[in-house]
mmCIF file of C-alpha atoms in Angstrom:
data_model
loop_
_atom_site.group_PDB
_atom_site.id
_atom_site.type_symbol
_atom_site.label_atom_id
_atom_site.label_comp_id
_atom_site.label_asym_id
_atom_site.label_seq_id
_atom_site.Cartn_x
_atom_site.Cartn_y
_atom_site.Cartn_z
ATOM 1 C CA MET A 28 23.629 -13.235 6.615
ATOM 2 C CA SER A 29 21.232 -16.045 5.689
ATOM 3 C CA LEU A 30 18.874 -17.610 8.218
ATOM 4 C CA SER A 31 19.476 -21.177 9.382
ATOM 5 C CA HIS A 32 16.717 -23.798 9.432
ATOM 6 C CA SER A 33 16.532 -23.511 13.210
ATOM 7 C CA ASP A 34 16.308 -19.712 12.990
ATOM 8 C CA LEU A 35 13.432 -20.010 10.520
ATOM 9 C CA ALA A 36 11.597 -22.572 12.613
ATOM 10 C CA ARG A 37 11.895 -20.347 15.674
ATOM 11 C CA LEU A 38 10.767 -17.287 13.696
ATOM 12 C CA VAL A 39 7.690 -19.045 12.303
ATOM 13 C CA ALA A 40 6.808 -20.296 15.798
ATOM 14 C CA ASP A 41 7.190 -16.785 17.248
ATOM 15 C CA LEU A 42 5.037 -15.274 14.511
ATOM 16 C CA THR A 43 2.352 -17.894 15.003
ATOM 17 C CA GLN A 44 2.206 -17.018 18.692
ATOM 18 C CA ALA A 45 2.153 -13.239 18.140
ATOM 19 C CA ASP A 46 -0.456 -13.540 15.415
ATOM 20 C CA ARG A 47 -3.004 -14.924 17.847
ATOM 21 C CA VAL A 48 -3.442 -11.278 18.841
ATOM 22 C CA LEU A 49 -2.687 -9.414 15.611
ATOM 23 C CA HIS A 50 -4.282 -11.643 12.930
ATOM 24 C CA ALA A 51 -1.995 -10.318 10.205
ATOM 25 C CA TRP A 52 -1.446 -13.697 8.540
ATOM 26 C CA VAL A 53 -3.689 -15.983 6.523
ATOM 27 C CA CYS A 54 -1.057 -18.715 6.621
ATOM 28 C CA LEU A 55 2.650 -19.141 7.265
ATOM 29 C CA ASP A 56 4.900 -21.353 5.166
ATOM 30 C CA PRO A 57 6.427 -23.941 7.530
ATOM 31 C CA ALA A 58 9.457 -24.347 5.253
ATOM 32 C CA PRO A 59 10.125 -21.113 3.328
ATOM 33 C CA ARG A 60 12.881 -21.201 0.735
ATOM 34 C CA ALA A 61 14.914 -18.742 -1.307
ATOM 35 C CA ALA A 62 18.167 -18.491 -3.219
ATOM 36 C CA ALA A 63 21.222 -18.955 -1.013
ATOM 37 C CA HIS A 64 22.779 -15.601 -1.826
ATOM 38 C CA GLY A 65 21.607 -12.331 -3.301
ATOM 39 C CA PRO A 66 21.059 -8.631 -2.617
ATOM 40 C CA LEU A 67 18.292 -9.410 -0.100
ATOM 41 C CA THR A 68 19.982 -12.263 1.762
ATOM 42 C CA GLY A 69 18.654 -12.649 5.296
ATOM 43 C CA LEU A 70 15.473 -10.622 4.727
ATOM 44 C CA VAL A 71 12.007 -12.074 5.271
ATOM 45 C CA PHE A 72 8.756 -10.793 3.809
ATOM 46 C CA GLY A 73 5.012 -11.313 3.662
ATOM 47 C CA VAL A 74 2.813 -11.481 0.586
ATOM 48 C CA LYS A 75 -0.689 -10.014 0.377
ATOM 49 C CA ASP A 76 -3.173 -12.789 -0.265
ATOM 50 C CA VAL A 77 -4.034 -11.649 -3.775
ATOM 51 C CA ILE A 78 -0.527 -12.519 -5.021
ATOM 52 C CA ASP A 79 0.547 -16.097 -5.737
ATOM 53 C CA VAL A 80 3.175 -17.904 -3.698
ATOM 54 C CA ALA A 81 4.023 -21.397 -4.919
ATOM 55 C CA GLY A 82 2.594 -24.032 -2.600
ATOM 56 C CA LEU A 83 0.127 -21.668 -0.884
ATOM 57 C CA ALA A 84 -3.475 -20.928 -1.821
ATOM 58 C CA THR A 85 -4.530 -17.446 -2.931
ATOM 59 C CA ARG A 86 -7.879 -16.896 -1.219
ATOM 60 C CA CYS A 87 -8.251 -13.101 -1.705
ATOM 61 C CA GLY A 88 -9.820 -12.740 1.733
ATOM 62 C CA SER A 89 -12.953 -14.598 0.639
ATOM 63 C CA PRO A 90 -14.512 -17.978 1.487
ATOM 64 C CA VAL A 91 -15.700 -18.448 -2.101
ATOM 65 C CA THR A 92 -12.245 -18.795 -3.659
ATOM 66 C CA ASP A 93 -10.362 -21.967 -4.557
ATOM 67 C CA ASP A 94 -8.169 -23.410 -1.801
ATOM 68 C CA ARG A 95 -5.809 -25.192 -4.193
ATOM 69 C CA PRO A 96 -2.197 -24.028 -3.807
ATOM 70 C CA ALA A 97 -0.604 -21.928 -6.515
ATOM 71 C CA ALA A 98 1.707 -23.887 -8.794
ATOM 72 C CA VAL A 99 4.239 -21.092 -9.292
ATOM 73 C CA ASP A 100 5.218 -17.780 -7.748
ATOM 74 C CA ALA A 101 3.949 -14.478 -9.053
ATOM 75 C CA ASP A 102 6.661 -12.618 -10.960
ATOM 76 C CA CYS A 103 7.347 -10.254 -8.051
ATOM 77 C CA VAL A 104 7.639 -13.101 -5.531
ATOM 78 C CA ALA A 105 9.922 -15.065 -7.858
ATOM 79 C CA ALA A 106 12.194 -12.039 -8.291
ATOM 80 C CA LEU A 107 12.449 -11.487 -4.542
ATOM 81 C CA ARG A 108 13.051 -15.175 -3.893
ATOM 82 C CA ALA A 109 15.814 -15.146 -6.530
ATOM 83 C CA ALA A 110 17.327 -12.168 -4.668
ATOM 84 C CA ALA A 111 17.499 -14.416 -1.559
ATOM 85 C CA ALA A 112 14.561 -12.896 0.350
ATOM 86 C CA LEU A 113 12.340 -15.434 2.121
ATOM 87 C CA PRO A 114 8.534 -15.284 1.709
ATOM 88 C CA LEU A 115 7.147 -16.361 5.088
ATOM 89 C CA GLY A 116 3.496 -16.590 4.075
ATOM 90 C CA LYS A 117 0.319 -14.813 3.005
ATOM 91 C CA THR A 118 -0.937 -11.676 4.746
ATOM 92 C CA VAL A 119 -4.569 -10.752 5.299
ATOM 93 C CA THR A 120 -6.392 -8.651 2.717
ATOM 94 C CA ALA A 121 -9.814 -7.076 2.697
ATOM 95 C CA GLU A 122 -12.235 -9.180 0.668
ATOM 96 C CA PHE A 123 -10.998 -9.172 -2.941
ATOM 97 C CA ALA A 124 -8.760 -6.197 -2.070
ATOM 98 C CA HIS A 125 -11.868 -4.017 -1.833
ATOM 99 C CA VAL A 126 -13.385 -2.583 1.362
ATOM 100 C CA SER A 127 -14.757 -5.356 3.613
ATOM 101 C CA PRO A 128 -12.011 -5.836 6.232
ATOM 102 C CA GLY A 129 -10.444 -9.004 7.518
ATOM 103 C CA PRO A 130 -9.623 -9.656 11.195
ATOM 104 C CA THR A 131 -6.287 -7.808 11.331
ATOM 105 C CA ARG A 132 -5.718 -5.393 14.219
ATOM 106 C CA ASN A 133 -3.469 -2.352 14.353
ATOM 107 C CA PRO A 134 -0.283 -3.164 16.322
ATOM 108 C CA ARG A 135 -0.019 0.458 17.500
ATOM 109 C CA GLN A 136 -3.525 0.412 19.032
ATOM 110 C CA LEU A 137 -5.291 -2.943 18.825
ATOM 111 C CA SER A 138 -8.788 -1.435 18.927
ATOM 112 C CA HIS A 139 -8.134 0.756 15.864
ATOM 113 C CA THR A 140 -8.258 -0.235 12.208
ATOM 114 C CA PRO A 141 -4.946 -1.025 10.469
ATOM 115 C CA GLY A 142 -6.440 0.324 7.240
ATOM 116 C CA GLY A 143 -6.952 -1.684 4.100
ATOM 117 C CA SER A 144 -7.049 -3.434 1.888
ATOM 118 C CA SER A 145 -3.393 -4.357 2.540
ATOM 119 C CA SER A 146 -4.048 -4.613 6.263
ATOM 120 C CA GLY A 147 -2.006 -7.712 7.061
ATOM 121 C CA SER A 148 1.075 -6.501 5.196
ATOM 122 C CA ALA A 149 1.199 -3.140 6.971
ATOM 123 C CA ALA A 150 0.478 -4.676 10.377
ATOM 124 C CA ALA A 151 3.115 -7.395 9.978
ATOM 125 C CA VAL A 152 5.777 -4.804 9.164
ATOM 126 C CA ALA A 153 4.631 -2.486 11.964
ATOM 127 C CA ALA A 154 4.835 -5.340 14.479
ATOM 128 C CA GLY A 155 8.389 -6.178 13.426
ATOM 129 C CA MET A 156 7.345 -9.574 12.065
ATOM 130 C CA VAL A 157 8.969 -9.076 8.648
ATOM 131 C CA ASP A 158 11.368 -6.680 6.979
ATOM 132 C CA PHE A 159 8.872 -5.820 4.246
ATOM 133 C CA ALA A 160 5.641 -7.095 2.729
ATOM 134 C CA LEU A 161 4.157 -7.041 -0.752
ATOM 135 C CA SER A 162 0.893 -5.132 -1.046
ATOM 136 C CA THR A 163 -1.411 -3.750 -3.728
ATOM 137 C CA GLN A 164 -3.280 -0.502 -4.268
ATOM 138 C CA THR A 165 -6.389 0.358 -6.269
ATOM 139 C CA GLY A 166 -7.383 3.467 -4.311
ATOM 140 C CA GLY A 167 -5.446 3.838 -1.056
ATOM 141 C CA SER A 168 -4.653 0.256 -0.087
ATOM 142 C CA ILE A 169 -0.907 0.730 0.422
ATOM 143 C CA ILE A 170 -0.634 4.329 1.567
ATOM 144 C CA ARG A 171 -3.502 4.388 4.082
ATOM 145 C CA PRO A 172 -2.461 1.219 5.995
ATOM 146 C CA ALA A 173 1.096 2.555 6.070
ATOM 147 C CA ALA A 174 -0.209 5.780 7.605
ATOM 148 C CA PHE A 175 -2.422 4.034 10.155
ATOM 149 C CA CYS A 176 0.242 1.504 11.219
ATOM 150 C CA GLY A 177 3.213 3.879 11.113
ATOM 151 C CA VAL A 178 5.423 2.237 8.485
ATOM 152 C CA VAL A 179 6.848 3.216 5.116
ATOM 153 C CA GLY A 180 4.488 2.443 2.241
ATOM 154 C CA PHE A 181 5.504 2.645 -1.424
ATOM 155 C CA LYS A 182 3.110 2.613 -4.389
ATOM 156 C CA PRO A 183 5.164 2.611 -7.590
ATOM 157 C CA SER A 184 4.126 4.188 -10.856
ATOM 158 C CA TYR A 185 1.248 2.334 -12.483
ATOM 159 C CA GLY A 186 2.621 -0.570 -14.519
ATOM 160 C CA ALA A 187 6.126 -0.431 -13.040
ATOM 161 C CA VAL A 188 5.881 -3.863 -11.359
ATOM 162 C CA SER A 189 4.651 -6.958 -13.193
ATOM 163 C CA ARG A 190 1.203 -8.163 -12.101
ATOM 164 C CA ALA A 191 1.675 -11.677 -13.495
ATOM 165 C CA GLY A 192 0.505 -14.041 -10.761
ATOM 166 C CA MET A 193 -1.687 -11.435 -9.063
ATOM 167 C CA GLN A 194 -5.476 -11.704 -8.854
ATOM 168 C CA VAL A 195 -6.206 -8.453 -10.683
ATOM 169 C CA MET A 196 -9.544 -6.899 -9.762
ATOM 170 C CA CYS A 197 -9.251 -3.509 -11.506
ATOM 171 C CA PRO A 198 -6.871 -3.716 -14.483
ATOM 172 C CA SER A 199 -6.808 0.051 -15.030
ATOM 173 C CA LEU A 200 -5.705 0.826 -11.462
ATOM 174 C CA ASP A 201 -4.243 -2.156 -9.585
ATOM 175 C CA THR A 202 -0.582 -1.620 -8.691
ATOM 176 C CA ILE A 203 1.813 -3.837 -6.738
ATOM 177 C CA GLY A 204 3.908 -2.093 -4.089
ATOM 178 C CA TRP A 205 5.196 -2.801 -0.599
ATOM 179 C CA HIS A 206 5.363 -1.826 3.030
ATOM 180 C CA ALA A 207 8.757 -1.620 4.700
ATOM 181 C CA ARG A 208 10.244 -0.755 8.068
ATOM 182 C CA ASP A 209 12.201 2.217 6.646
ATOM 183 C CA VAL A 210 13.027 4.026 3.411
ATOM 184 C CA ASP A 211 16.281 2.153 2.918
ATOM 185 C CA MET A 212 14.443 -1.172 3.043
ATOM 186 C CA ALA A 213 11.841 0.076 0.570
ATOM 187 C CA ALA A 214 14.641 1.157 -1.766
ATOM 188 C CA ARG A 215 16.382 -2.229 -1.513
ATOM 189 C CA VAL A 216 13.185 -3.956 -2.596
ATOM 190 C CA ALA A 217 12.801 -1.455 -5.430
ATOM 191 C CA GLY A 218 16.296 -2.346 -6.583
ATOM 192 C CA VAL A 219 15.005 -5.844 -7.298
ATOM 193 C CA LEU A 220 11.474 -5.165 -8.555
ATOM 194 C CA LEU A 221 11.778 -1.918 -10.515
ATOM 195 C CA PRO A 222 13.508 -1.625 -13.889
ATOM 196 C CA PRO A 223 16.949 0.023 -13.783
ATOM 197 C CA GLN A 224 16.923 3.785 -14.229
ATOM 198 C CA ARG A 225 19.681 6.278 -14.851
ATOM 199 C CA CYS A 226 20.445 8.303 -11.723
ATOM 200 C CA GLU A 227 19.354 11.918 -11.753
ATOM 201 C CA SER A 228 21.320 14.905 -10.512
ATOM 202 C CA PRO A 229 22.079 14.779 -6.770
ATOM 203 C CA ARG A 230 20.512 18.218 -6.261
ATOM 204 C CA ARG A 231 17.802 18.604 -3.673
ATOM 205 C CA PRO A 232 14.260 18.336 -5.046
ATOM 206 C CA ARG A 233 11.865 21.259 -5.285
ATOM 207 C CA VAL A 234 8.815 20.596 -3.117
ATOM 208 C CA ARG A 235 5.209 21.747 -3.409
ATOM 209 C CA VAL A 236 3.081 21.422 -0.260
ATOM 210 C CA LEU A 237 -0.539 20.443 -0.924
ATOM 211 C CA PRO A 238 -2.442 20.773 2.365
ATOM 212 C CA ALA A 239 -5.950 19.930 1.162
ATOM 213 C CA GLN A 240 -8.176 18.513 -1.562
ATOM 214 C CA PRO A 241 -11.729 19.686 -2.296
ATOM 215 C CA GLY A 242 -14.378 17.727 -0.437
ATOM 216 C CA TYR A 243 -12.051 16.433 2.288
ATOM 217 C CA HIS A 244 -11.276 17.958 5.665
ATOM 218 C CA LEU A 245 -7.994 16.989 7.299
ATOM 219 C CA GLU A 246 -8.049 16.462 11.035
ATOM 220 C CA PRO A 247 -5.886 19.062 12.835
ATOM 221 C CA ALA A 248 -3.118 16.586 13.708
ATOM 222 C CA ALA A 249 -2.817 15.407 10.102
ATOM 223 C CA LEU A 250 -2.729 18.969 8.782
ATOM 224 C CA GLU A 251 -0.069 19.926 11.319
ATOM 225 C CA ALA A 252 2.059 16.942 10.256
ATOM 226 C CA VAL A 253 2.054 18.249 6.685
ATOM 227 C CA ARG A 254 2.751 21.844 7.698
ATOM 228 C CA HIS A 255 5.530 20.842 10.101
ATOM 229 C CA ALA A 256 7.232 18.768 7.398
ATOM 230 C CA GLY A 257 7.030 21.661 4.945
ATOM 231 C CA ARG A 258 8.459 24.140 7.471
ATOM 232 C CA THR A 259 11.254 21.756 8.420
ATOM 233 C CA LEU A 260 12.306 21.242 4.813
ATOM 234 C CA GLY A 261 12.216 24.980 4.177
ATOM 235 C CA ASP A 262 14.370 25.616 7.243
ATOM 236 C CA ALA A 263 16.818 22.989 5.957
ATOM 237 C CA GLY A 264 17.285 24.854 2.689
ATOM 238 C CA TYR A 265 14.835 23.066 0.411
ATOM 239 C CA ALA A 266 12.885 25.099 -2.130
ATOM 240 C CA VAL A 267 9.367 24.761 -0.712
ATOM 241 C CA ALA A 268 6.163 26.420 -1.894
ATOM 242 C CA GLN A 269 2.499 25.824 -1.165
ATOM 243 C CA THR A 270 0.115 24.881 -3.956
ATOM 244 C CA GLU A 271 -3.640 24.837 -4.253
ATOM 245 C CA ALA A 272 -5.672 21.676 -4.779
ATOM 246 C CA MET A 273 -5.555 20.134 -8.227
ATOM 247 C CA PRO A 274 -8.478 21.572 -10.203
ATOM 248 C CA GLN A 275 -9.452 18.142 -11.554
ATOM 249 C CA SER A 276 -9.390 16.297 -8.214
ATOM 250 C CA GLN A 277 -13.179 15.865 -7.936
ATOM 251 C CA GLU A 278 -13.355 14.566 -11.494
ATOM 252 C CA LEU A 279 -10.587 12.090 -10.685
ATOM 253 C CA LEU A 280 -12.596 10.805 -7.713
ATOM 254 C CA ARG A 281 -15.688 10.285 -9.876
ATOM 255 C CA THR A 282 -13.577 8.534 -12.476
ATOM 256 C CA HIS A 283 -12.121 6.243 -9.838
ATOM 257 C CA GLY A 284 -15.557 5.200 -8.593
ATOM 258 C CA THR A 285 -16.878 4.311 -12.034
ATOM 259 C CA VAL A 286 -13.771 2.406 -13.116
ATOM 260 C CA VAL A 287 -13.502 0.440 -9.866
ATOM 261 C CA HIS A 288 -17.129 -0.649 -9.734
ATOM 262 C CA TYR A 289 -17.304 -1.579 -13.410
ATOM 263 C CA GLU A 290 -14.027 -3.512 -13.514
ATOM 264 C CA LEU A 291 -14.441 -5.201 -10.135
ATOM 265 C CA THR A 292 -17.897 -6.428 -11.091
ATOM 266 C CA ARG A 293 -16.655 -7.880 -14.369
ATOM 267 C CA ALA A 294 -13.689 -9.522 -12.631
ATOM 268 C CA LEU A 295 -16.072 -11.215 -10.203
ATOM 269 C CA THR A 296 -18.839 -12.032 -12.691
ATOM 270 C CA ALA A 297 -18.640 -15.717 -11.793
ATOM 271 C CA LEU A 298 -19.512 -14.790 -8.210
ATOM 272 C CA SER A 299 -22.569 -12.684 -9.026
ATOM 273 C CA ALA A 300 -26.069 -13.732 -8.011
ATOM 274 C CA ASP A 301 -27.049 -14.564 -11.598
ATOM 275 C CA ALA A 302 -24.127 -16.982 -11.900
ATOM 276 C CA ASP A 303 -24.325 -18.711 -8.530
ATOM 277 C CA PRO A 304 -26.758 -17.348 -5.916
ATOM 278 C CA ALA A 305 -25.451 -19.703 -3.221
ATOM 279 C CA ARG A 306 -21.916 -18.400 -3.541
ATOM 280 C CA ASP A 307 -23.125 -14.819 -3.774
ATOM 281 C CA GLU A 308 -24.679 -15.094 -0.331
ATOM 282 C CA ARG A 309 -21.249 -15.887 1.113
ATOM 283 C CA LEU A 310 -19.864 -12.544 -0.065
ATOM 284 C CA SER A 311 -19.960 -9.634 2.367
ATOM 285 C CA PRO A 312 -23.024 -7.356 2.178
ATOM 286 C CA ARG A 313 -20.826 -4.385 1.193
ATOM 287 C CA LEU A 314 -19.255 -6.286 -1.706
ATOM 288 C CA ARG A 315 -22.651 -7.513 -2.899
ATOM 289 C CA ALA A 316 -23.923 -3.931 -2.856
ATOM 290 C CA ASP A 317 -20.933 -2.716 -4.864
ATOM 291 C CA LEU A 318 -21.378 -5.532 -7.377
ATOM 292 C CA ARG A 319 -24.979 -4.444 -7.907
ATOM 293 C CA ARG A 320 -23.749 -0.894 -8.428
ATOM 294 C CA GLY A 321 -21.232 -2.131 -10.982
ATOM 295 C CA GLN A 322 -23.833 -4.208 -12.798
ATOM 296 C CA ALA A 323 -26.013 -1.118 -13.158
ATOM 297 C CA LEU A 324 -23.272 0.832 -14.944
ATOM 298 C CA ALA A 325 -23.586 1.077 -18.707
ATOM 299 C CA TYR A 326 -20.553 0.381 -20.851
ATOM 300 C CA ALA A 327 -20.808 3.930 -22.189
ATOM 301 C CA ASP A 328 -20.337 5.275 -18.642
ATOM 302 C CA TYR A 329 -17.263 3.092 -18.150
ATOM 303 C CA GLU A 330 -15.875 4.035 -21.555
ATOM 304 C CA ALA A 331 -16.222 7.728 -20.730
ATOM 305 C CA ALA A 332 -14.557 7.233 -17.332
ATOM 306 C CA LEU A 333 -11.710 5.314 -18.930
ATOM 307 C CA ALA A 334 -11.216 8.120 -21.440
ATOM 308 C CA ARG A 335 -10.994 10.599 -18.557
ATOM 309 C CA LEU A 336 -8.479 8.341 -16.786
ATOM 310 C CA HIS A 337 -6.207 8.143 -19.819
ATOM 311 C CA ALA A 338 -6.513 11.884 -20.420
ATOM 312 C CA ALA A 339 -5.515 12.541 -16.806
ATOM 313 C CA ARG A 340 -2.444 10.320 -17.182
ATOM 314 C CA ARG A 341 -1.402 12.211 -20.306
ATOM 315 C CA ARG A 342 -1.719 15.536 -18.486
ATOM 316 C CA ASP A 343 1.629 17.184 -17.861
ATOM 317 C CA TRP A 344 2.855 17.331 -14.256
ATOM 318 C CA GLU A 345 3.813 20.953 -14.928
ATOM 319 C CA ALA A 346 0.172 21.886 -15.467
ATOM 320 C CA ASP A 347 -0.483 21.360 -11.765
ATOM 321 C CA PHE A 348 2.899 21.591 -10.057
ATOM 322 C CA GLY A 349 5.167 23.621 -12.324
ATOM 323 C CA ASP A 350 8.864 22.881 -11.883
ATOM 324 C CA ALA A 351 8.399 20.970 -8.607
ATOM 325 C CA ASP A 352 9.959 17.538 -8.259
ATOM 326 C CA LEU A 353 7.816 16.354 -5.355
ATOM 327 C CA VAL A 354 4.407 17.019 -3.851
ATOM 328 C CA LEU A 355 4.192 16.860 -0.058
ATOM 329 C CA THR A 356 0.693 16.107 1.212
ATOM 330 C CA SER A 357 -1.220 14.004 3.705
ATOM 331 C CA SER A 358 -1.540 10.234 3.405
ATOM 332 C CA ALA A 359 -4.868 10.109 5.261
ATOM 333 C CA LEU A 360 -7.471 12.405 6.743
ATOM 334 C CA GLY A 361 -6.187 11.660 10.244
ATOM 335 C CA PRO A 362 -4.906 8.829 12.428
ATOM 336 C CA ALA A 363 -6.449 5.353 12.356
ATOM 337 C CA PRO A 364 -10.135 5.462 13.337
ATOM 338 C CA HIS A 365 -11.413 3.393 16.226
ATOM 339 C CA GLY A 366 -13.015 0.058 15.380
ATOM 340 C CA LEU A 367 -12.312 -2.904 13.112
ATOM 341 C CA SER A 368 -15.488 -2.959 11.016
ATOM 342 C CA HIS A 369 -14.098 -0.531 8.438
ATOM 343 C CA THR A 370 -10.724 0.463 6.978
ATOM 344 C CA GLY A 371 -10.993 4.257 7.019
ATOM 345 C CA GLU A 372 -11.535 6.838 4.293
ATOM 346 C CA SER A 373 -9.357 6.437 1.184
ATOM 347 C CA GLY A 374 -10.578 9.460 -0.756
ATOM 348 C CA PHE A 375 -7.401 11.437 -0.160
ATOM 349 C CA ASN A 376 -5.446 8.727 -2.036
ATOM 350 C CA LYS A 377 -7.693 7.958 -4.996
ATOM 351 C CA ALA A 378 -6.720 10.860 -7.249
ATOM 352 C CA TRP A 379 -3.068 9.780 -7.158
ATOM 353 C CA SER A 380 -4.050 6.199 -7.994
ATOM 354 C CA VAL A 381 -6.027 7.368 -11.023
ATOM 355 C CA LEU A 382 -3.035 9.417 -12.183
ATOM 356 C CA GLY A 383 -0.743 6.433 -11.644
ATOM 357 C CA TRP A 384 2.004 8.541 -10.065
ATOM 358 C CA PRO A 385 4.461 7.036 -7.536
ATOM 359 C CA CYS A 386 3.589 7.709 -3.889
ATOM 360 C CA LEU A 387 5.525 7.131 -0.672
ATOM 361 C CA HIS A 388 4.210 7.373 2.889
ATOM 362 C CA LEU A 389 6.686 8.505 5.543
ATOM 363 C CA PRO A 390 5.753 8.077 9.227
ATOM 364 C CA THR A 391 6.842 11.144 11.181
ATOM 365 C CA THR A 392 5.041 11.460 14.511
ATOM 366 C CA GLN A 393 2.071 10.312 16.582
ATOM 367 C CA ASP A 394 -0.911 11.892 18.299
ATOM 368 C CA ASP A 395 -1.497 12.020 22.047
ATOM 369 C CA ARG A 396 -3.035 8.525 21.934
ATOM 370 C CA GLY A 397 0.046 7.012 20.330
ATOM 371 C CA LEU A 398 -1.564 6.685 16.895
ATOM 372 C CA PRO A 399 0.859 7.210 13.990
ATOM 373 C CA LEU A 400 0.807 10.219 11.685
ATOM 374 C CA GLY A 401 2.911 11.077 8.681
ATOM 375 C CA VAL A 402 3.036 12.548 5.207
ATOM 376 C CA MET A 403 3.046 11.400 1.612
ATOM 377 C CA LEU A 404 5.500 12.295 -1.121
ATOM 378 C CA VAL A 405 4.339 12.108 -4.737
ATOM 379 C CA ALA A 406 6.725 12.243 -7.695
ATOM 380 C CA ARG A 407 6.433 12.590 -11.433
ATOM 381 C CA PRO A 408 5.449 9.369 -13.222
ATOM 382 C CA GLY A 409 8.433 7.094 -13.759
ATOM 383 C CA MET A 410 10.561 8.875 -11.153
ATOM 384 C CA ASP A 411 10.287 6.040 -8.646
ATOM 385 C CA PRO A 412 14.024 5.569 -7.931
ATOM 386 C CA ALA A 413 14.514 9.323 -7.535
ATOM 387 C CA LEU A 414 11.559 9.494 -5.139
ATOM 388 C CA LEU A 415 13.073 6.797 -2.942
ATOM 389 C CA ARG A 416 16.515 8.383 -3.085
ATOM 390 C CA TRP A 417 15.227 11.838 -2.147
ATOM 391 C CA ALA A 418 13.006 10.381 0.570
ATOM 392 C CA GLY A 419 15.960 9.085 2.564
ATOM 393 C CA GLU A 420 17.258 12.553 3.445
ATOM 394 C CA ILE A 421 13.787 14.055 3.706
ATOM 395 C CA HIS A 422 12.670 11.439 6.205
ATOM 396 C CA SER A 423 15.768 11.959 8.329
ATOM 397 C CA LEU A 424 14.822 15.634 8.618
ATOM 398 C CA ILE A 425 11.086 15.398 9.283
ATOM 399 C CA ASP A 426 10.879 12.196 11.360
ATOM 400 C CA ARG A 427 10.082 13.152 14.962
ATOM 401 C CA ARG A 428 9.431 9.652 16.318
ATOM 402 C CA ASP A 429 11.388 7.920 19.052
ATOM 403 C CA THR A 430 12.676 5.211 16.729
ATOM 404 C CA ALA A 431 14.184 3.254 19.610
ATOM 405 C CA SER A 432 10.658 2.413 20.732
ATOM 406 C CA LEU A 433 9.604 0.931 17.383
ATOM 407 C CA PRO A 434 9.424 -2.856 16.885
ATOM 408 C CA SER A 435 12.400 -4.667 15.398
ATOM 409 C CA LEU A 436 12.402 -8.011 13.654
ATOM 410 C CA ASN A 437 11.509 -11.015 15.819
ATOM 411 C CA ARG A 438 9.936 -8.902 18.548
ATOM 412 C CA SER A 439 6.518 -9.942 19.747
ATOM 413 C CA LEU A 440 3.655 -7.570 20.366
ATOM 414 C CA PRO A 441 3.842 -5.668 23.652
#
C-alpha cells in the first residue's frame, strides 16, 4: 500500500522530532517521491550521505564539501525509487566514510556508539524510522553498525551494486549495501539492486564456524553468540564444523591498511594541506593524520598491496573452507562500546572486505545491559541471493531476541 501525502507529512514530522535525540539524519526530504507502484510500494528508506539523491546535497559528513544539491539520483537510489520505495533523506556518515564519527547515537543505548561509518543508516533502521537504509562498507562500515544497533546488515559481493552516483573514497574496496529491519526486507531490496541469479538447490547449506582471527580477542558474550548459533544449527540438523583462522588473515589486514590510506588520500587530494591549507584545518585531526600517512606511502607499496588484494580475491574458497557453503563468525569483537567519540574496532571485518565476499549480520541476542549481539554469515563470492535465502531459516533458528519489543516503523524513541 502506498503512502498518502498526509501520511508522508506526518512521518517526516515524527522523524524530525525523534531525531532531536538520535541525530541519525543529515536532512529529510520534505516531499519525497517515487513510482506509484512497484515491488517496494509503501516502503521508506534512508540514504547514507555519500550517495546522491536528486535535490539533496551530498556532504560526506564534512564541512568542506559542496552544499549544492545533486542533479540526479545515484543508480541504486534511482532503481529503488523506480521500484516505488521512497527515499526520505540523507543519513549521517563518519567523515568521508572513514573513522571520525558524526553525532549519531545508538538507539539501543544512547550513550554507546552506533558504529560507523554508516552510523545514521543503522540507527535509523534500529529506531524503526525506515524499513531499510543504503550504506557503504570499506572495512566494517555496514556490518559493525548493524551489530552495534541490532539490525540486519548486508554487504554484497564487491562490485555487485553499481557505485555510479556514490562519492567513492577507496575504489578497490568500497561496496554499497544496506541495513534492514529483518532478512526478508534485506532480500526484497536485493531483488531490486542485485542482478538476477539462477536459484540453487534448496538443500541446507554446510556451515563452518570461525570463532577467532589472529590478533583479535572476542569478548565472552560475542564468542558465546557464535558458539550458541553453531550449536543450535547443529542440533537442527545442519552440517556444522569448526574451522581455524584463515592463514592469510594478518596479511589481509596489512593489505587493507595500505590500500585504504593510499586511495583515500588520492581521492581527497584537493583537500590536502598542500592544495588548500585553510580547508585542511577544517578536517578532523584523525583524518588529517591518515592523509599524512597516505601521502607518505610510495606507489610501489600500494602496487604491492593491490597485487596481494587481487591475489586474495582469486584464491579459491575451498582453500580455506573446503566444501562449506557458509562461514559463521562474529560481526564485532563485542557489543557497542561506551562513548560517541569513536566507532569501535573494525578489524574483525576488514579481511572479508579485502576478499570482497558477501557478508550478512544477523542480530540474535543482547547482553545484560541490553546491548545487541549477533553473528555474521559469509558466503562464496557471487552467492549473494543464496546467502539471503539461507539466512531466513538460519535466523529463525538462532534468533533469541524478544522481537515484540523491537521498534516498528513510525515508532518514536522510548
